[in-house]
Short mmCIF file of C-alpha atoms in Angstrom, two decimals:
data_model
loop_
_atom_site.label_atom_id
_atom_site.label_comp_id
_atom_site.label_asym_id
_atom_site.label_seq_id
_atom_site.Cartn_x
_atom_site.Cartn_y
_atom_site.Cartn_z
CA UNK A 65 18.00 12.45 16.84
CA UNK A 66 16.74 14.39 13.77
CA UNK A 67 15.39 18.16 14.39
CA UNK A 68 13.36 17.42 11.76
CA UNK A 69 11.13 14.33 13.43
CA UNK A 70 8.62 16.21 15.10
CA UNK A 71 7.42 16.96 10.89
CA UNK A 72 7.67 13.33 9.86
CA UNK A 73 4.58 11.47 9.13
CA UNK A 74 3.86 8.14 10.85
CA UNK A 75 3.00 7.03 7.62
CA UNK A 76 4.07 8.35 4.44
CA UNK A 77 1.90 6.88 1.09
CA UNK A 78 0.97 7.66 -2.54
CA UNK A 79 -2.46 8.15 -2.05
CA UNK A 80 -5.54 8.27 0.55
CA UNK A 81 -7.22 5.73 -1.47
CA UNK A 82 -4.58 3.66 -0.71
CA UNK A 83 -4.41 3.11 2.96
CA UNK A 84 -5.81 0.31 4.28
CA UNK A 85 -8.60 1.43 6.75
CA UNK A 86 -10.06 -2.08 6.95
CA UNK A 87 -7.05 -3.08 8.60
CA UNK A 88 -6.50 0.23 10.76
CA UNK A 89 -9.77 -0.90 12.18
CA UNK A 90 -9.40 -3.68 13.36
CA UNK A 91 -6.68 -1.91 15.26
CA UNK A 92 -9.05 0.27 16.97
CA UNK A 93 -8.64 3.38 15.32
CA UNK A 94 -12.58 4.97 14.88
CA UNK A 95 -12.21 8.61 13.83
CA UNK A 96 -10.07 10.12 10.82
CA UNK A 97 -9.90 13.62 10.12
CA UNK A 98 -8.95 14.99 6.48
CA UNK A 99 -7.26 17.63 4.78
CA UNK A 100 -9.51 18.07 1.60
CA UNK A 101 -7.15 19.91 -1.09
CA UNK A 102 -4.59 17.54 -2.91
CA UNK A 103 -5.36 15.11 -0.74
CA UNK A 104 -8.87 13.96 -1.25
CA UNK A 105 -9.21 16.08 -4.92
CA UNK A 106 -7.39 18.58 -6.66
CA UNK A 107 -6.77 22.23 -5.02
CA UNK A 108 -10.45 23.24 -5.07
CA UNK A 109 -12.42 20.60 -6.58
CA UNK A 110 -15.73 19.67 -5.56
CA UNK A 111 -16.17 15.93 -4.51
CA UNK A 112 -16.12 13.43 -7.19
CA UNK A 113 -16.91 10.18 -7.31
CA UNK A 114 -14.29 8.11 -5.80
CA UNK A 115 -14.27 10.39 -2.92
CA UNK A 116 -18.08 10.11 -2.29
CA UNK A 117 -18.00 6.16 -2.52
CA UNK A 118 -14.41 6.14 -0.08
CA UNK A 119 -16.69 8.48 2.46
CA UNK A 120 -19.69 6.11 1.80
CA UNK A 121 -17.02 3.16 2.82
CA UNK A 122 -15.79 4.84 5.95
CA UNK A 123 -19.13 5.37 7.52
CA UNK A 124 -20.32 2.10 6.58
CA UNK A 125 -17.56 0.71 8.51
CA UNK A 126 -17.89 2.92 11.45
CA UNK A 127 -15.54 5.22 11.19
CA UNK A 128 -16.42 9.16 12.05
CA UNK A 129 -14.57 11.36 9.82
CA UNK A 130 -14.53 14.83 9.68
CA UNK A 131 -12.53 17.53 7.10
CA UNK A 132 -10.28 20.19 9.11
CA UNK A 133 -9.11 22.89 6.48
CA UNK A 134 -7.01 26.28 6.77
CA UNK A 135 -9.87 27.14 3.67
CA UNK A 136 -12.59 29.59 4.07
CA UNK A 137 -16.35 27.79 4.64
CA UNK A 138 -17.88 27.98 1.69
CA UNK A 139 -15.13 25.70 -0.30
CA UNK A 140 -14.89 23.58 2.76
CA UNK A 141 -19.05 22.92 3.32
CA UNK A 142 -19.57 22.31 -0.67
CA UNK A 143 -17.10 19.13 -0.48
CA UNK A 144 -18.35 18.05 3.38
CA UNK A 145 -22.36 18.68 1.59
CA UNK A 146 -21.14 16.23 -0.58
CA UNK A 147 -19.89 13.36 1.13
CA UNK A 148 -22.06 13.75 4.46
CA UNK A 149 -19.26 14.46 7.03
CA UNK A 150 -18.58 17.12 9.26
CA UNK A 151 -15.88 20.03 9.02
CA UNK A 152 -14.18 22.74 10.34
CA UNK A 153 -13.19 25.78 8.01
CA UNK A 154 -10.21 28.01 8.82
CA UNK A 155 -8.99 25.04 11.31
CA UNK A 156 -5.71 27.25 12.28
CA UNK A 157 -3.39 24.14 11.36
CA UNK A 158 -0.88 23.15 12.27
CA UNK A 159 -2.06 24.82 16.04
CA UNK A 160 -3.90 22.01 17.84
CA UNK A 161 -7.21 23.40 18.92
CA UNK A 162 -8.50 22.40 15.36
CA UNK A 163 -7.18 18.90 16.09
CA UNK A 164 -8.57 18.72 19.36
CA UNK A 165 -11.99 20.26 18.22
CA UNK A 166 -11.91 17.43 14.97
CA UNK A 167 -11.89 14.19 17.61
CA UNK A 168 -14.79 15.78 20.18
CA UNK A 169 -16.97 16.74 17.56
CA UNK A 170 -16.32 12.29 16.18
CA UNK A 171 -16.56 11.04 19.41
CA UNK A 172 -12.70 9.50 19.16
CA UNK A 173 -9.55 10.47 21.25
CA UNK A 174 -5.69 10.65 20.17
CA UNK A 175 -5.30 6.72 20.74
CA UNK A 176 -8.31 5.66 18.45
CA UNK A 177 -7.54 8.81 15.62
CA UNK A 178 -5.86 9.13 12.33
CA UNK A 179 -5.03 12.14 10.46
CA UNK A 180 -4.45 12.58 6.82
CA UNK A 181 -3.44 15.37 5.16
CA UNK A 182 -0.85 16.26 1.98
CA UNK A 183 1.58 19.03 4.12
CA UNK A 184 4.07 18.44 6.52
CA UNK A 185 4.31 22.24 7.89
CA UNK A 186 0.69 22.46 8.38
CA UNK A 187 -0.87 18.61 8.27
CA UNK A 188 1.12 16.36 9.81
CA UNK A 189 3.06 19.18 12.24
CA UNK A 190 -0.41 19.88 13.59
CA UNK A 191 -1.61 16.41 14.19
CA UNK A 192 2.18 14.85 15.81
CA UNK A 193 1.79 17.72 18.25
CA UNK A 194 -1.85 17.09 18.85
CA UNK A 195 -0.83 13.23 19.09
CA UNK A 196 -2.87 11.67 16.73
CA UNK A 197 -1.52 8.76 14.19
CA UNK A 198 -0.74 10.91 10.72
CA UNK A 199 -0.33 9.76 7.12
CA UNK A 200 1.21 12.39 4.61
CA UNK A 201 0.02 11.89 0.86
CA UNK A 202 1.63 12.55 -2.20
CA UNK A 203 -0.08 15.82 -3.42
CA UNK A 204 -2.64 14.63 -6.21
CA UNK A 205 -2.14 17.85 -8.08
CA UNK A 206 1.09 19.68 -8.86
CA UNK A 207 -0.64 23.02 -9.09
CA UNK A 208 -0.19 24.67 -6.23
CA UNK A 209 -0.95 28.27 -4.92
CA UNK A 210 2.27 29.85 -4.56
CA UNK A 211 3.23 29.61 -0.89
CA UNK A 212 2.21 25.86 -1.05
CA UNK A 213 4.88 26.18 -4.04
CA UNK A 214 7.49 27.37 -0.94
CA UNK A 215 6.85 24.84 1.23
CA UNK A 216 7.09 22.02 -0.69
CA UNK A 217 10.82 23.06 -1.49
CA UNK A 218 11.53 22.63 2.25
CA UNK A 219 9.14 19.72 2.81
CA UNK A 220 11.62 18.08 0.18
CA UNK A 221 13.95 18.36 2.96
CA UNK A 222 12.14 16.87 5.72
CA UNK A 223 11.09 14.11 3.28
CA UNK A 224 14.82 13.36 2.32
CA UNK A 225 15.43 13.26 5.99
CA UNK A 226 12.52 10.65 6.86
CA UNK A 227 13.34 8.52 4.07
CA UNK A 228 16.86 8.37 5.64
CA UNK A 229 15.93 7.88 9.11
CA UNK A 230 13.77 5.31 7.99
CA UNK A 231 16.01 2.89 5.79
CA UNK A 232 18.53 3.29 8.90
CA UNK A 233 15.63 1.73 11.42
CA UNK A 234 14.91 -0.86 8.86
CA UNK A 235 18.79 -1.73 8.38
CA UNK A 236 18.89 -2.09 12.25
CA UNK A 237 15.79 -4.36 12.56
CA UNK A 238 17.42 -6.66 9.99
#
């Protein structure tokens, strides 16, 4: 067993706007927490307008959602203002409280939560030790603050590793 599997994703996608939350529901899953930056937007935009309508969606469906971000408030409360969800600013990730905080504050626990989030060190380590369901996304941005830069260098590691681990499961299923 990899070293490296307590970083991978459960998931691993091209985009948030991708994932199919329709069918995740009917699952069971109720609550999804977000990373905001280069997941939802760019690094630091405000909300546009696919990510208002894809909030709009959620909460129409019945899902709580809620942003958890490493960013300082005022960033983090301009794209929450936005698209009506709750949030918690300087979340500490990838330590757990933030995590645990995310699914009392929706009303969900780890079996009916998803995370989704564009790191592996920070992201998807935080919600795998937490023990909620997590999705990595392709950054939508390449511009990066420079010790984002860093970690994506050794994220290309983990990610080489998953992919392998991966194709190996799905040549043993066959």
């Amino acid at each position: 067993m990899s070293m490296l599997k307590k970083f991978y994703p459960k998931e691993y996608v091209n985009s948030t706007y991708e994932i199919d939350f329709d069918e995740l529901y009917k699952k069971g899953y109720r609550g999804v927490i977000f990373d905001i930056d280069n997941t939802l937007v760019p690094h630091g935009a405000p909300a546009d307008e696919q990510a208002i309508a894809f909030f709009k969606r959620l909460h129409a469906m019945g899902y709580g959602t809620l942003m958890l971000s490493n960013n300082k408030e005022p960033r983090v409360k301009m794209f929450c203002d936005a698209v009506s969800a709750p949030y918690i600013f300087k979340a500490g990730k990838p330590g757990v409280d933030g995590y645990r905080k995310a699914m009392e504050i929706i009303g969900t626990n780890v079996d009916n939560t998803l995370f989704v989030g564009d790191q592996i060190f920070t992201d998807v380590w935080g919600a795998n030790k937490a023990g909620i369901y997590s999705f990595l996304v392709k950054p939508i941005h390449p511009k990066e603050e420079i010790q984002i830069v860093l970690k994506r260098y050794l994220e290309k590691i983990v990610l080489f590793c998953y992919k392998r681990d991966r194709e190996k499961q799905m040549r043993k299923s066959k």
